Amino acid sequence: MSRPSAAFFDLDKTIIARSSTLAFSRPFQAGGLITRRAMLRSAYAQFVYAVGGADHDQMEKMRQFMSQLCAGWDVATVREIVADTLHNVVDPLVYAEAVSLIDEHKREGRDVVIVSTSGSEVVEPIGAMLGADRVVATRLKIVDGKYSGEIEYYAYAEEKANAIRRLAEEMGYDLDESFAYSDSVTDVHMLEAVGHPYAVNPDKQLRRTAVERGWPVLVFNRPVALRSRASLPQGPTLAALAVGGAFAVGGYVWANARKRPHSG
């Protein structure tokens, strides 16, 4: 009897078109969690993230700012804001190609797992909205119902691959028959962990790695509202999405990465 397989997806710039956590800047400001000045700072961070031009020093400064920002936030308030605004914030950002690909994997009997450096308070509701079977995400330490500003579990770089291997052991996944998708070179370890790695809208370094290793490269560029998911036309198949014929070429995050160019 064959073992089950899975499809592992990074979130930011792979399933959705921008940083999942940064997308909630305005609702968090409206809910009284952050000031207008902080919202503008996060908007700047989103711009830097979108163009992919942040160097390590810029990202470290933004990480420190955002890490300090979330300390003391009420956990229940954050979850309520995310739940109340999820569709309005995320719906227009989800790639139609990713939705079709998720559906394709589910039809073929694979579990769909989102593996993201973004915080679990944001990633888990998005995963539920997308119909993911499981979610791996960064978790912040909670003390007396508030975020302490410390990281309890950090789903970044090699840890994503470690998490995938632990899940494979727990669920019996055959990783040689499993798939992984990401946009960032920081997720190379995650892509290496499976038999079918795909670079999605890759940054320059990941694109170079994909070319060197013969990994397929997919281009997603059609955001769609999930409310219309049931009426979506059948998306292109995995083979049709691959670029290059025979060569065929996953915000601020809650207390973001130490050396993270951009990955979600």
XYZ file of C-alpha atoms in Angstrom:
264
model
C 0.000 0.000 0.000
C 1.419 3.373 -1.012
C 2.106 6.025 1.619
C 0.240 9.356 1.572
C 1.887 12.487 0.228
C 1.449 16.197 0.850
C 1.800 19.597 -0.796
C 3.600 22.188 1.349
C 2.976 25.857 0.538
C 4.730 28.978 1.747
C 2.121 31.719 2.209
C 3.362 35.232 1.429
C 3.997 35.867 -2.285
C 3.236 32.202 -2.959
C -0.462 31.871 -2.106
C -1.180 35.556 -1.481
C 0.274 38.549 -3.266
C 1.752 40.369 -0.277
C 2.790 39.944 3.341
C -0.129 38.321 5.169
C 0.540 40.116 8.442
C 1.268 43.503 6.900
C -2.070 43.251 5.139
C -3.764 43.659 8.533
C -2.074 46.984 9.355
C -5.200 49.050 8.789
C -7.571 46.763 10.753
C -5.072 46.681 13.627
C -4.921 50.476 13.568
C -8.714 50.727 13.466
C -8.880 48.314 16.404
C -6.607 50.517 18.479
C -3.606 48.183 18.502
C -1.256 50.443 16.580
C -0.973 54.171 15.978
C -1.275 55.870 12.631
C 2.482 56.446 12.682
C 3.068 52.745 13.240
C 0.650 51.939 10.424
C 2.617 54.175 8.071
C 5.808 52.453 9.146
C 4.249 49.079 8.373
C 3.054 50.411 5.013
C 6.648 51.322 4.256
C 7.706 47.822 5.294
C 5.118 46.395 2.884
C 6.548 48.508 0.074
C 10.081 47.324 0.788
C 8.824 43.736 1.003
C 6.920 44.029 -2.276
C 9.876 45.297 -4.283
C 12.225 42.817 -2.618
C 14.921 45.412 -2.181
C 15.498 45.396 1.559
C 19.023 44.714 2.739
C 19.778 42.970 6.008
C 20.159 46.180 8.017
C 16.797 47.533 6.829
C 15.017 44.299 7.640
C 16.687 44.062 11.045
C 15.554 47.576 11.944
C 12.021 46.761 10.820
C 12.098 43.475 12.735
C 13.096 45.288 15.915
C 10.373 47.883 15.413
C 7.653 45.325 14.782
C 8.843 43.077 17.591
C 8.514 45.933 20.071
C 5.205 46.970 18.528
C 3.322 43.734 19.228
C 4.542 43.302 22.804
C 1.573 43.809 25.151
C -1.107 43.310 22.499
C -4.177 41.477 23.774
C -4.330 38.075 22.086
C -8.132 37.862 22.053
C -8.364 41.313 20.426
C -5.908 40.343 17.687
C -7.806 37.139 16.919
C -11.126 38.979 16.875
C -9.816 41.616 14.452
C -8.364 38.960 12.148
C -11.628 36.972 12.174
C -13.787 40.053 11.523
C -11.660 41.420 8.680
C -10.168 38.276 7.142
C -12.213 38.153 3.951
C -12.058 41.887 3.307
C -8.284 41.977 3.816
C -7.121 38.715 2.279
C -9.729 37.881 -0.364
C -8.432 40.257 -3.048
C -4.846 39.064 -2.499
C -5.152 35.311 -3.061
C -3.665 34.051 -6.311
C -6.186 32.205 -8.475
C -3.357 29.950 -9.669
C -2.579 28.961 -6.077
C -6.245 28.226 -5.333
C -6.472 26.007 -8.414
C -3.241 24.250 -7.478
C -4.433 23.614 -3.921
C -7.666 22.167 -5.317
C -5.695 19.982 -7.736
C -3.589 18.510 -4.942
C -6.660 17.842 -2.814
C -8.392 16.097 -5.723
C -5.334 13.874 -6.061
C -5.595 12.933 -2.405
C -2.696 14.936 -0.980
C -2.838 16.839 2.270
C -2.267 20.578 1.862
C -0.010 22.162 4.488
C 0.801 25.873 4.770
C 4.267 26.493 6.199
C 4.774 30.174 6.996
C 7.064 32.413 9.027
C 4.083 34.668 9.687
C 2.267 34.443 13.018
C -0.198 31.656 13.713
C -2.972 34.155 14.575
C -2.951 35.238 10.935
C -1.855 32.040 9.167
C -4.319 29.636 10.810
C -7.479 31.541 9.760
C -6.101 31.968 6.243
C -5.325 28.254 6.139
C -8.875 27.439 7.196
C -10.240 29.798 4.553
C -8.140 28.023 1.901
C -9.118 24.561 3.078
C -5.604 23.589 4.188
C -5.336 20.401 6.225
C -2.573 21.703 8.499
C -0.634 24.857 9.261
C 2.911 25.422 10.492
C 3.511 29.026 11.608
C 5.524 31.160 13.993
C 4.102 31.383 17.517
C 4.663 34.238 19.919
C 4.920 33.658 23.644
C 1.728 34.583 25.489
C 1.734 35.709 29.119
C -1.562 36.479 30.887
C -3.423 36.756 27.580
C -0.949 39.200 26.026
C 2.029 38.853 23.717
C 5.308 39.127 25.589
C 7.250 40.079 22.439
C 9.271 36.841 22.642
C 9.139 34.066 20.068
C 7.991 30.663 21.304
C 8.395 28.859 17.965
C 10.077 30.324 14.899
C 9.092 28.777 11.539
C 11.931 30.146 9.460
C 14.520 28.818 6.988
C 15.817 25.363 8.033
C 13.132 25.055 10.712
C 10.508 24.870 7.962
C 12.255 21.781 6.589
C 12.528 20.330 10.105
C 8.801 20.892 10.624
C 8.010 19.160 7.337
C 10.098 16.144 8.303
C 8.408 15.934 11.720
C 4.990 16.068 10.054
C 6.056 13.400 7.574
C 7.073 11.114 10.433
C 3.851 11.816 12.309
C 1.494 11.481 9.336
C 3.435 8.928 7.304
C 3.982 11.240 4.312
C 6.245 10.020 1.537
C 8.377 13.137 1.042
C 9.835 11.821 -2.223
C 6.298 11.934 -3.623
C 5.422 15.255 -1.967
C 5.470 18.814 -3.342
C 6.667 22.174 -1.981
C 6.189 25.745 -3.204
C 7.918 28.980 -2.190
C 9.072 32.339 -3.518
C 12.147 32.883 -1.334
C 15.710 31.608 -1.239
C 15.317 31.324 2.540
C 13.046 28.341 1.846
C 15.598 26.318 -0.129
C 15.795 23.803 2.738
C 12.028 23.394 2.629
C 12.113 22.825 -1.130
C 14.982 20.347 -0.806
C 12.959 18.291 1.677
C 10.546 16.999 -0.994
C 10.788 15.181 -4.274
C 8.905 17.845 -6.244
C 10.089 21.399 -5.409
C 8.648 24.428 -7.218
C 9.769 28.054 -7.143
C 6.790 30.448 -7.288
C 7.373 34.076 -8.302
C 10.946 33.526 -7.064
C 13.346 36.183 -5.846
C 16.584 36.491 -7.814
C 18.551 34.100 -5.633
C 15.884 31.413 -5.661
C 15.466 31.776 -9.407
C 19.203 31.242 -9.818
C 19.047 28.165 -7.590
C 16.054 26.825 -9.505
C 17.905 27.237 -12.799
C 20.977 25.483 -11.433
C 18.957 22.552 -10.078
C 16.340 22.288 -12.778
C 13.441 23.088 -10.460
C 10.245 24.267 -12.175
C 9.353 27.948 -11.816
C 5.704 28.987 -11.632
C 4.360 32.476 -12.224
C 1.238 33.478 -10.289
C -0.259 36.875 -11.148
C -4.066 36.674 -10.906
C -5.387 37.646 -7.452
C -8.966 36.526 -6.899
C -11.612 36.821 -4.183
C -12.155 33.497 -2.442
C -15.863 34.267 -2.176
C -16.027 33.481 -5.879
C -13.975 30.322 -5.464
C -16.902 28.010 -6.188
C -17.437 29.681 -9.538
C -13.769 29.871 -10.511
C -13.064 28.428 -13.939
C -10.886 25.343 -13.798
C -7.352 26.654 -13.408
C -4.368 25.558 -15.458
C -2.825 22.282 -14.409
C 0.529 22.055 -12.699
C 2.197 21.155 -15.973
C 0.664 24.123 -17.769
C 1.811 26.512 -15.057
C 5.438 25.458 -15.339
C 7.597 27.871 -17.296
C 10.117 26.778 -19.873
C 8.991 23.451 -21.337
C 11.438 20.633 -20.640
C 13.490 22.893 -18.363
C 10.245 24.033 -16.711
C 11.490 26.266 -14.775
C 5.648 30.616 1.278
C 5.618 41.432 7.179
C 5.996 42.193 8.967
C 5.839 38.894 10.631
C 5.170 38.649 14.295
C 8.689 39.366 15.604
C 10.162 38.815 12.139
C 13.266 37.061 10.893
C 16.832 37.655 11.971
C 18.226 37.402 8.469
C 15.093 37.223 6.399
C 15.102 38.988 3.000
C 11.445 38.055 2.599
C 9.560 34.868 3.124
C 6.262 33.966 4.433
